[in-house]
Amino acid sequence: MSQSHQQPALPTCPGCEEPLDAGDRFCGACGHDLSAVPTGPGDRPTMAVAAPPAGQAEAGPGDAGRAGTGTPDAGAPRAGAVEGGAVRWPAAAETDSSDVPAPVHSPADVPGTDSDGRPLTGPGAESGGGAGAAPGGPAHEEAGAVRVRHDHRAAPGGGTATGAAADAGGAARTTGDRAAAVAGVAPDGAAEPGGDPDSGDFPLAAPDPRTAEHAPAAPAAGEKVCVACRSGRVDPDGYCENCGHAQPRERDHMEQELDTVAAVSDRGLRHHRNEDSFAVSSTALPDGSPAVVAIVCDGVSSASRPDEASAAAATAANEALLASLPRGTHPQQAMHEAIVAASEAVNALAQEPAGAMGHDAHRHQNAPACTLVGAVVAGGLLIVGWVGDSRVYWVPEDRTRPTARLTEDDSWAAQMVAAGLMNEAEAYADDRAHAITGWLGADAYELEPHTAAFKPDRPGLVVVCTDGLWNYAESGEEMAAAVPADAQERPLHAAQVLVGHALDGGGHDNVTVALLPFAVGPDGAGSARESV
């Protein structure tokens, strides 16, 4: 007779855990349907990820009741049965719910090591490698499984999707080839290029760009090399073809040293280019005594092509002095003529066609302009000449002696002081202090070269500089404090120190300085000044 299914009494509701009464079919608190209480999961053994046993893998169509439906025959070993000391588990389904062959992996397909550090190997790796081993043969009986590639689809009857009947030895060899490729070894035993047995990485067909050494093409002889990467060639636009770094211009930092004179020029920290220029040289007077020349020019930033103006002026003045001094021209007269020659060279720039000003095509065009200051040491005399606000300082070797500024600025502040309208501190504190009233250029009101001659009676140092330096050491005492003590013996080093002093102070302008050590003979010399 039929019996109705009785639910076991539940002490508490599985939904809200409230106490239940005997015979309740619904929870009085939450309304949970007590008749829908699921049964506990059965104890299922963990299925091994392996191929089906040999006996089941070779099942044909007539064995559908055993392999296709999952219903074991009477003589089939049940799941988990122990035969001959080995546990026999049921085979995994050959297809999933969508009739797609389920992939089966063997241990040899996955690289790794066991707890003892030995490489993992599949059952067929030791016993199924024979080329002549047939399916179901002794080798497979020992292995307990047929080696199945996960990338081959099983066809009905034990074949492959390609229709090729590969024997067990071929399957073992194919799987072995894959394992060897993973380990970085070729199937024939040769090492794969780039393979590393311990890395676990797949071999690369090409060198790894992360580890390949970068070897850029070496620049040809005479080509510029990048100052950043030290290997790339610099293109005509001034950029490295290797790293793209913009190269410093030749005029961004310049240094020159002769036996008795040295000069350094730097772009500074705020300007995009160096608009200063200098020229240093030496020659001989008709009596054979030496003459040393230093010219420093500062381009007017508000004018067009100030860098070209300063370069043209420095070159023209230097060449004029080198031409007139050996002929016996008095150094002070030679300085005056040199300033006139420099002015003519700057004026000529304004007469050039517009095509020559291509780099300033979108800028208001006016006449190029610059300032100039120079010094000549010859025959025991110190000759200075200037137009503008660049300066010459005298720093005695004995720092206990007074220092002196040997030039007067052509500037608004200097005019206010000369007229007695302001003292020097008030004038240079004004925003108009550095507005120049004299310069070299086609638009200058009137050229008035200033020259002066001195005959020092003691050794010292002549400092020729632009306002990019004296803005940070304006008075003679401040300049003397900035000049190194060994400047007489090491003029280039002293010039570098002075430029560094300006850069440390802010480097708001281009910085240029030339140093001329002045020596006095054993009999000494009296001091005198002649100015025009």
Coordinates of C-alpha atoms in Angstrom, one line a residue:
M1 CA 0.0 0.0 0.0
S2 CA 1.1 3.5 -0.7
Q3 CA 2.6 5.6 2.0
S4 CA 2.8 9.4 2.1
H5 CA 6.2 11.0 2.6
Q6 CA 6.5 12.3 6.2
Q7 CA 8.9 15.3 6.7
P8 CA 11.1 15.0 9.7
A9 CA 10.3 17.3 12.6
L10 CA 12.5 20.4 12.5
P11 CA 13.5 22.1 15.6
T12 CA 13.9 25.5 13.9
C13 CA 13.0 27.1 10.6
P14 CA 15.9 26.8 8.1
G15 CA 15.0 30.3 6.8
C16 CA 14.7 32.4 10.0
E17 CA 15.7 29.8 12.7
E18 CA 12.5 30.4 14.6
P19 CA 11.2 27.4 16.7
L20 CA 8.7 25.2 14.9
D21 CA 5.8 23.1 16.1
A22 CA 5.2 19.4 15.2
G23 CA 3.3 19.1 11.9
D24 CA 4.0 22.6 10.7
R25 CA 4.2 22.8 6.9
F26 CA 5.0 26.6 6.8
C27 CA 7.0 28.7 9.2
G28 CA 4.7 30.9 11.3
A29 CA 7.3 33.7 11.4
C30 CA 8.7 34.0 7.8
G31 CA 6.3 31.7 5.8
H32 CA 9.1 29.4 4.7
D33 CA 7.8 26.2 2.9
L34 CA 9.0 23.5 5.2
S35 CA 8.1 20.8 2.6
A36 CA 10.9 22.2 0.3
V37 CA 13.7 21.5 2.6
P38 CA 16.5 20.1 0.4
T39 CA 18.2 16.9 1.1
G40 CA 21.8 17.0 2.1
P41 CA 24.4 16.5 -0.6
G42 CA 25.7 13.0 -1.1
D43 CA 29.3 12.1 -0.5
R44 CA 30.9 12.1 -3.9
P45 CA 34.6 11.2 -4.3
T46 CA 36.8 13.7 -6.0
M47 CA 37.1 12.9 -9.7
A48 CA 40.7 12.7 -10.9
V49 CA 41.6 14.9 -14.0
A50 CA 42.8 12.1 -16.2
A51 CA 41.8 10.1 -19.2
P52 CA 39.3 7.3 -18.9
P53 CA 40.7 3.8 -18.1
A54 CA 41.8 1.7 -21.0
G55 CA 38.8 -0.6 -20.9
Q56 CA 36.3 2.2 -21.1
A57 CA 38.2 4.3 -23.6
E58 CA 38.0 1.5 -26.2
A59 CA 34.2 1.0 -25.8
G60 CA 32.5 0.8 -29.1
P61 CA 28.9 1.5 -30.2
G62 CA 27.8 -1.8 -28.6
D63 CA 28.9 -0.6 -25.2
A64 CA 26.7 2.5 -25.2
G65 CA 24.8 1.2 -22.1
R66 CA 28.1 1.3 -20.3
A67 CA 29.8 4.4 -21.7
G68 CA 27.1 6.5 -23.3
T69 CA 24.3 6.3 -20.6
G70 CA 26.6 6.0 -17.7
T71 CA 24.8 2.7 -16.5
P72 CA 27.4 0.1 -15.6
D73 CA 27.1 -3.4 -16.8
A74 CA 26.9 -6.3 -14.5
G75 CA 30.5 -7.1 -15.0
A76 CA 31.8 -3.6 -14.9
P77 CA 33.8 -2.5 -11.8
R78 CA 31.9 0.0 -9.7
A79 CA 33.3 3.4 -9.0
G80 CA 36.0 3.4 -6.4
A81 CA 36.6 -0.4 -6.6
V82 CA 40.0 -1.6 -5.9
E83 CA 41.5 -4.0 -8.4
G84 CA 45.0 -5.2 -8.1
G85 CA 45.9 -2.5 -5.5
A86 CA 44.8 0.4 -7.8
V87 CA 41.7 2.5 -7.5
R88 CA 39.6 2.5 -10.6
W89 CA 37.4 5.7 -11.0
P90 CA 34.7 6.1 -13.6
A91 CA 35.7 7.8 -16.8
A92 CA 34.9 11.5 -17.4
A93 CA 32.2 12.3 -19.8
E94 CA 33.4 12.6 -23.4
T95 CA 31.0 15.5 -24.2
D96 CA 29.6 18.3 -22.2
S97 CA 26.0 19.5 -22.1
S98 CA 26.4 21.1 -25.6
D99 CA 27.8 17.9 -27.2
V100 CA 31.2 19.5 -27.4
P101 CA 34.0 17.1 -26.6
A102 CA 35.2 17.8 -23.1
P103 CA 38.9 18.6 -22.9
V104 CA 40.9 16.1 -20.9
H105 CA 44.4 17.1 -19.6
S106 CA 47.1 14.7 -18.6
P107 CA 49.6 15.7 -15.9
A108 CA 52.4 15.9 -18.5
D109 CA 50.5 18.7 -20.2
V110 CA 51.0 21.1 -17.3
P111 CA 54.6 22.1 -16.3
G112 CA 55.5 21.9 -12.7
T113 CA 57.2 19.9 -10.0
D114 CA 56.1 17.6 -7.2
S115 CA 56.8 18.1 -3.5
D116 CA 60.3 16.5 -4.0
G117 CA 61.2 19.0 -6.8
R118 CA 61.0 16.4 -9.6
P119 CA 59.2 17.3 -12.9
L120 CA 55.6 16.1 -13.1
T121 CA 55.1 13.3 -15.7
G122 CA 52.0 11.6 -16.9
P123 CA 51.3 7.9 -16.8
G124 CA 52.1 7.6 -20.5
A125 CA 55.5 9.4 -20.2
E126 CA 57.0 6.3 -18.6
S127 CA 55.2 3.4 -20.1
G128 CA 53.3 4.7 -23.2
G129 CA 56.2 6.1 -25.2
G130 CA 56.7 3.0 -27.4
A131 CA 55.9 3.7 -31.0
G132 CA 54.6 0.2 -31.4
A133 CA 52.3 0.1 -28.4
A134 CA 48.7 -0.6 -29.6
P135 CA 45.6 0.7 -27.9
G136 CA 44.7 -1.6 -25.1
G137 CA 48.1 -3.2 -25.1
P138 CA 50.2 -4.0 -22.1
A139 CA 51.6 -0.5 -22.0
H140 CA 48.1 1.0 -21.6
E141 CA 47.1 -1.6 -19.1
E142 CA 50.0 -0.4 -16.9
A143 CA 49.2 3.3 -17.5
G144 CA 45.6 2.8 -16.9
A145 CA 44.6 5.6 -19.3
V146 CA 44.8 6.5 -23.0
R147 CA 46.8 9.7 -23.6
V148 CA 44.3 12.2 -25.0
R149 CA 45.4 15.6 -26.4
H150 CA 43.1 18.3 -25.2
D151 CA 43.3 20.1 -28.6
H152 CA 42.1 16.9 -30.5
R153 CA 38.4 16.2 -30.7
A154 CA 37.4 12.6 -30.1
A155 CA 35.4 11.0 -32.9
P156 CA 32.9 8.1 -32.5
G157 CA 34.7 4.8 -32.4
G158 CA 37.9 6.2 -30.7
G159 CA 39.2 8.2 -33.8
T160 CA 40.1 11.9 -34.0
A161 CA 38.2 14.7 -35.7
T162 CA 40.8 14.7 -38.5
G163 CA 40.1 11.1 -39.2
A164 CA 43.7 10.1 -38.7
A165 CA 44.1 7.0 -36.5
A166 CA 47.1 7.9 -34.3
D167 CA 48.4 5.0 -32.3
A168 CA 49.2 5.2 -28.6
G169 CA 52.9 5.7 -29.3
G170 CA 52.2 8.6 -31.6
A171 CA 49.9 10.2 -29.0
A172 CA 52.6 9.7 -26.4
R173 CA 55.2 11.3 -28.7
T174 CA 52.9 14.2 -29.5
T175 CA 52.3 14.9 -25.8
G176 CA 55.9 14.4 -25.1
D177 CA 56.7 17.0 -27.8
R178 CA 54.4 19.5 -26.1
A179 CA 56.0 18.9 -22.7
A180 CA 59.4 19.3 -24.3
A181 CA 58.4 22.6 -25.9
V182 CA 57.2 23.9 -22.6
A183 CA 60.5 22.9 -21.0
G184 CA 62.4 24.7 -23.7
V185 CA 63.7 21.6 -25.5
A186 CA 63.1 20.6 -29.1
P187 CA 61.3 17.3 -29.8
D188 CA 64.5 15.8 -31.1
G189 CA 66.4 16.8 -28.0
A190 CA 67.9 20.1 -29.4
A191 CA 67.5 23.2 -27.2
E192 CA 64.8 25.6 -28.3
P193 CA 66.0 29.1 -29.0
G194 CA 65.4 31.2 -25.9
G195 CA 64.1 28.2 -23.9
D196 CA 64.8 28.1 -20.1
P197 CA 63.8 24.9 -18.4
D198 CA 63.4 26.6 -15.1
S199 CA 61.6 29.7 -16.1
G200 CA 58.3 28.2 -17.0
D201 CA 58.0 30.6 -20.0
F202 CA 57.2 29.6 -23.5
P203 CA 60.1 29.9 -25.9
L204 CA 60.2 33.2 -27.9
A205 CA 60.7 33.2 -31.6
A206 CA 62.5 36.6 -31.3
P207 CA 64.8 38.1 -28.6
D208 CA 62.9 39.6 -25.7
P209 CA 63.0 43.4 -26.3
R210 CA 63.1 43.9 -22.5
T211 CA 66.5 42.3 -22.2
A212 CA 67.9 42.9 -25.7
E213 CA 70.7 45.4 -25.5
H214 CA 70.0 48.6 -27.4
A215 CA 72.8 49.4 -29.8
P216 CA 72.0 52.6 -31.8
A217 CA 74.0 53.3 -34.9
A218 CA 77.2 55.1 -34.0
P219 CA 77.5 58.6 -35.3
A220 CA 79.8 59.0 -38.2
A221 CA 83.1 60.9 -37.8
G222 CA 82.6 64.6 -37.5
E223 CA 78.9 64.3 -36.4
K224 CA 77.7 65.7 -33.1
V225 CA 76.8 63.3 -30.3
C226 CA 73.9 63.8 -27.9
V227 CA 75.0 65.3 -24.6
A228 CA 72.1 63.3 -22.8
C229 CA 72.4 59.7 -24.1
R230 CA 76.0 60.0 -25.4
S231 CA 75.2 57.7 -28.3
G232 CA 72.6 59.4 -30.6
R233 CA 73.3 61.5 -33.7
V234 CA 72.2 65.2 -33.5
D235 CA 70.0 66.2 -36.5
P236 CA 70.2 69.6 -38.2
D237 CA 67.3 70.9 -36.0
G238 CA 69.4 70.3 -32.9
Y239 CA 67.6 67.2 -31.5
C240 CA 69.0 63.8 -30.8
E241 CA 67.7 61.1 -33.2
N242 CA 68.0 58.5 -30.5
C243 CA 66.4 60.0 -27.4
G244 CA 64.9 63.3 -28.8
H245 CA 66.8 65.5 -26.3
A246 CA 67.2 69.1 -27.4
Q247 CA 70.9 69.9 -27.6
P248 CA 72.4 73.0 -26.1
R249 CA 73.3 75.6 -28.6
E250 CA 76.9 76.4 -29.2
R251 CA 76.5 79.8 -27.6
D252 CA 74.6 78.6 -24.6
H253 CA 77.9 78.2 -22.8
M254 CA 81.3 79.4 -24.2
E255 CA 84.8 79.4 -22.7
Q256 CA 88.1 80.6 -24.0
E257 CA 91.5 80.9 -22.4
L258 CA 94.8 82.4 -23.7
D259 CA 98.0 82.8 -21.8
T260 CA 97.1 86.1 -20.2
V261 CA 93.3 86.3 -20.6
A262 CA 90.2 84.1 -20.2
A263 CA 86.5 84.6 -20.8
V264 CA 83.3 82.7 -20.0
S265 CA 79.7 83.3 -21.3
D266 CA 76.6 81.5 -20.2
R267 CA 72.9 81.7 -21.2
G268 CA 71.7 82.0 -17.6
L269 CA 68.6 80.4 -16.1
R270 CA 65.8 82.5 -17.5
H271 CA 66.6 83.4 -21.1
H272 CA 66.0 80.9 -24.0
R273 CA 69.2 81.9 -25.8
N274 CA 72.5 83.6 -25.1
E275 CA 72.5 87.1 -26.5
D276 CA 76.0 88.0 -25.1
S277 CA 79.2 87.5 -27.0
F278 CA 82.9 88.1 -26.4
A279 CA 86.3 88.1 -28.2
V280 CA 89.7 87.7 -26.5
S281 CA 93.1 87.8 -28.3
S282 CA 96.7 88.9 -28.0
T283 CA 99.1 90.6 -30.4
A284 CA 102.4 92.4 -30.3
L285 CA 103.2 96.1 -30.4
P286 CA 105.9 97.4 -32.8
D287 CA 108.5 97.2 -30.0
G288 CA 107.7 93.5 -29.5
S289 CA 105.9 94.0 -26.2
P290 CA 102.6 92.1 -25.8
A291 CA 99.1 93.5 -26.1
V292 CA 96.1 91.7 -24.7
V293 CA 92.5 92.4 -25.8
A294 CA 89.1 91.5 -24.3
I295 CA 85.8 92.6 -25.8
V296 CA 82.4 91.8 -24.3
C297 CA 79.1 92.7 -25.9
D298 CA 75.5 92.4 -24.6
G299 CA 72.6 92.2 -27.1
V300 CA 69.6 94.4 -26.5
S301 CA 66.7 92.0 -25.9
S302 CA 64.0 94.4 -27.1
A303 CA 65.7 94.7 -30.5
S304 CA 65.7 92.2 -33.4
R305 CA 68.4 89.6 -33.6
P306 CA 70.3 90.8 -30.5
D307 CA 72.5 87.7 -30.6
E308 CA 73.7 88.5 -34.1
A309 CA 74.4 92.1 -33.1
S310 CA 76.6 91.2 -30.2
A311 CA 78.5 88.7 -32.2
A312 CA 79.1 91.1 -35.1
A313 CA 80.2 93.9 -32.7
A314 CA 82.6 91.7 -30.8
T315 CA 84.2 90.3 -33.9
A316 CA 84.6 93.7 -35.6
A317 CA 86.1 95.4 -32.6
N318 CA 88.6 92.6 -32.0
E319 CA 89.7 92.6 -35.6
A320 CA 90.1 96.4 -35.6
L321 CA 92.3 96.3 -32.5
L322 CA 94.4 93.4 -33.9
A323 CA 94.9 95.4 -37.1
S324 CA 95.8 98.8 -35.5
L325 CA 97.9 97.9 -32.5
P326 CA 100.8 96.2 -34.4
R327 CA 101.0 99.3 -36.6
G328 CA 101.8 101.5 -33.6
T329 CA 98.5 103.2 -33.1
H330 CA 98.1 104.4 -29.5
P331 CA 95.9 101.9 -27.6
Q332 CA 93.4 104.5 -26.6
Q333 CA 92.9 105.7 -30.2
A334 CA 92.8 102.1 -31.3
M335 CA 90.0 101.4 -28.9
H336 CA 88.0 104.4 -30.2
E337 CA 88.4 103.2 -33.8
A338 CA 87.4 99.7 -32.7
I339 CA 84.1 100.9 -31.2
V340 CA 83.3 102.8 -34.4
A341 CA 84.0 99.6 -36.5
A342 CA 81.8 97.6 -34.2
S343 CA 79.0 100.2 -34.6
E344 CA 79.2 100.0 -38.4
A345 CA 79.0 96.2 -38.3
V346 CA 75.8 96.3 -36.2
N347 CA 74.3 99.0 -38.5
A348 CA 74.9 96.7 -41.5
L349 CA 72.7 94.1 -40.0
A350 CA 69.7 96.4 -40.3
Q351 CA 70.3 96.7 -44.0
E352 CA 70.0 92.9 -44.7
P353 CA 66.9 91.7 -46.6
A354 CA 63.9 90.5 -44.7
G355 CA 64.6 86.9 -45.6
A356 CA 67.7 86.9 -43.4
M357 CA 65.4 87.5 -40.4
G358 CA 63.3 84.3 -40.9
H359 CA 63.6 83.2 -37.3
D360 CA 62.0 86.4 -36.1
A361 CA 59.4 86.5 -38.8
H362 CA 56.4 87.0 -36.4
R363 CA 58.1 89.6 -34.3
H364 CA 58.2 93.4 -34.5
Q365 CA 61.2 94.2 -36.5
N366 CA 63.6 97.0 -35.5
A367 CA 67.3 97.6 -35.9
P368 CA 69.6 95.1 -34.1
A369 CA 71.4 96.6 -31.2
C370 CA 73.9 95.8 -28.5
T371 CA 76.2 97.3 -25.9
L372 CA 80.0 97.0 -25.9
V373 CA 82.8 97.2 -23.3
G374 CA 86.5 96.4 -23.9
A375 CA 89.9 96.5 -22.3
V376 CA 93.4 96.5 -23.7
V377 CA 96.5 95.9 -21.6
A378 CA 99.6 97.1 -23.5
G379 CA 102.9 98.9 -22.7
G380 CA 102.0 99.2 -18.9
L381 CA 98.7 100.9 -19.7
L382 CA 95.2 99.7 -19.2
I383 CA 92.8 101.1 -21.8
V384 CA 89.0 100.7 -21.4
G385 CA 86.2 101.7 -23.8
W386 CA 82.5 101.3 -23.7
V387 CA 79.0 102.2 -25.0
G388 CA 76.1 101.1 -22.9
D389 CA 75.9 99.6 -19.4
S390 CA 78.5 96.9 -19.5
R391 CA 81.4 97.5 -17.0
V392 CA 85.1 97.2 -16.2
Y393 CA 86.3 96.7 -12.6
W394 CA 89.7 96.9 -11.1
V395 CA 90.5 94.4 -8.4
P396 CA 94.0 94.8 -6.9
E397 CA 96.0 91.7 -6.0
D398 CA 96.3 93.0 -2.5
R399 CA 92.7 92.9 -1.4
T400 CA 93.4 95.5 1.4
R401 CA 93.8 98.1 -1.3
P402 CA 90.7 99.8 -2.7
T403 CA 88.8 98.4 -5.7
A404 CA 87.4 100.6 -8.4
R405 CA 84.8 100.7 -11.2
L406 CA 86.4 102.1 -14.3
T407 CA 83.3 102.8 -16.5
E408 CA 80.2 104.9 -16.2
D409 CA 76.9 103.4 -17.4
D410 CA 75.0 104.8 -20.3
S411 CA 71.7 104.3 -18.4
W412 CA 68.8 106.2 -16.9
A413 CA 70.0 105.6 -13.4
A414 CA 73.5 107.0 -14.2
Q415 CA 72.0 110.1 -15.7
M416 CA 69.9 110.7 -12.6
V417 CA 72.9 110.4 -10.4
A418 CA 75.1 112.6 -12.6
A419 CA 72.4 115.3 -12.6
G420 CA 72.1 115.2 -8.8
L421 CA 68.4 114.2 -8.9
M422 CA 68.9 110.9 -7.1
N423 CA 71.6 109.2 -5.2
E424 CA 72.9 105.9 -6.5
A425 CA 70.9 103.7 -4.2
E426 CA 67.6 105.5 -5.1
A427 CA 68.4 105.5 -8.8
Y428 CA 69.2 101.8 -9.1
A429 CA 66.1 100.9 -7.1
D430 CA 63.9 102.5 -9.7
D431 CA 62.3 100.3 -12.4
R432 CA 63.8 102.5 -15.1
A433 CA 67.4 102.0 -13.7
H434 CA 68.6 99.7 -16.5
A435 CA 67.0 101.6 -19.4
I436 CA 70.1 102.3 -21.5
T437 CA 70.7 105.7 -23.1
G438 CA 73.6 104.6 -25.4
W439 CA 74.0 101.5 -27.6
L440 CA 75.4 100.4 -30.9
G441 CA 72.8 100.1 -33.7
A442 CA 71.2 101.9 -36.6
D443 CA 68.5 103.5 -34.4
A444 CA 71.0 104.9 -31.9
Y445 CA 70.6 108.7 -31.4
E446 CA 74.3 109.4 -31.6
L447 CA 77.3 107.3 -31.2
E448 CA 79.5 108.5 -28.4
P449 CA 82.3 106.0 -27.7
H450 CA 83.8 106.4 -24.2
T451 CA 87.5 105.6 -23.7
A452 CA 89.8 105.9 -20.7
A453 CA 93.5 105.1 -20.0
F454 CA 94.9 104.0 -16.7
K455 CA 98.5 103.3 -15.5
P456 CA 98.2 101.1 -12.4
D457 CA 101.1 101.1 -10.0
R458 CA 100.3 97.7 -8.5
P459 CA 99.3 94.3 -9.9
G460 CA 95.7 93.4 -10.1
L461 CA 92.9 91.9 -12.1
V462 CA 90.8 93.6 -14.8
V463 CA 87.1 92.4 -14.8
V464 CA 85.2 93.0 -18.0
C465 CA 81.5 92.0 -17.7
T466 CA 77.9 92.5 -18.7
D467 CA 75.1 93.4 -16.3
G468 CA 74.2 89.7 -16.0
L469 CA 77.2 89.6 -13.5
W470 CA 77.4 93.0 -11.9
N471 CA 73.7 92.8 -11.0
Y472 CA 74.8 90.4 -8.3
A473 CA 78.0 92.2 -7.4
E474 CA 77.4 95.9 -8.2
S475 CA 79.9 97.7 -6.1
G476 CA 83.7 97.3 -6.4
E477 CA 83.8 95.7 -2.9
E478 CA 81.2 93.2 -3.8
M479 CA 83.0 92.3 -7.0
A480 CA 86.3 91.9 -5.2
A481 CA 84.6 89.6 -2.7
A482 CA 83.3 87.4 -5.5
V483 CA 86.6 87.1 -7.3
P484 CA 88.7 84.1 -6.1
A485 CA 92.0 84.8 -4.4
D486 CA 94.0 82.9 -7.1
A487 CA 92.4 84.7 -10.0
Q488 CA 95.8 86.1 -11.1
E489 CA 97.2 82.6 -11.6
R490 CA 94.0 80.9 -12.8
P491 CA 91.9 83.4 -14.8
L492 CA 89.7 80.8 -16.5
H493 CA 88.8 79.2 -13.2
A494 CA 88.1 82.6 -11.7
A495 CA 85.8 83.5 -14.6
Q496 CA 83.9 80.2 -14.1
V497 CA 83.5 81.0 -10.4
L498 CA 82.1 84.5 -11.2
V499 CA 79.6 83.0 -13.7
G500 CA 78.5 80.5 -11.1
H501 CA 78.1 83.4 -8.6
A502 CA 75.6 85.0 -11.0
L503 CA 73.8 81.7 -11.6
D504 CA 73.5 81.0 -7.9
G505 CA 72.1 84.5 -7.4
G506 CA 69.2 83.7 -9.9
G507 CA 70.8 83.9 -13.3
H508 CA 68.1 86.3 -14.6
D509 CA 70.2 87.4 -17.5
N510 CA 72.9 86.2 -19.8
V511 CA 76.3 86.2 -18.0
T512 CA 79.6 87.1 -19.6
V513 CA 82.9 88.0 -18.0
A514 CA 86.5 88.3 -19.2
L515 CA 89.5 88.5 -16.9
L516 CA 92.9 90.1 -17.7
P517 CA 95.6 89.8 -15.1
F518 CA 97.7 93.0 -14.9
A519 CA 101.4 92.8 -13.9
V520 CA 103.7 95.6 -12.9
G521 CA 107.4 95.7 -13.6
P522 CA 110.0 95.7 -10.8
D523 CA 110.4 99.5 -11.0
G524 CA 106.7 100.1 -10.6
A525 CA 104.6 102.7 -12.4
G526 CA 102.7 105.7 -11.4
S527 CA 99.0 105.9 -11.9
A528 CA 97.4 108.2 -14.3
R529 CA 94.1 108.6 -16.1
E530 CA 93.3 110.1 -19.5
S531 CA 89.7 110.1 -20.7
V532 CA 87.9 111.4 -23.8

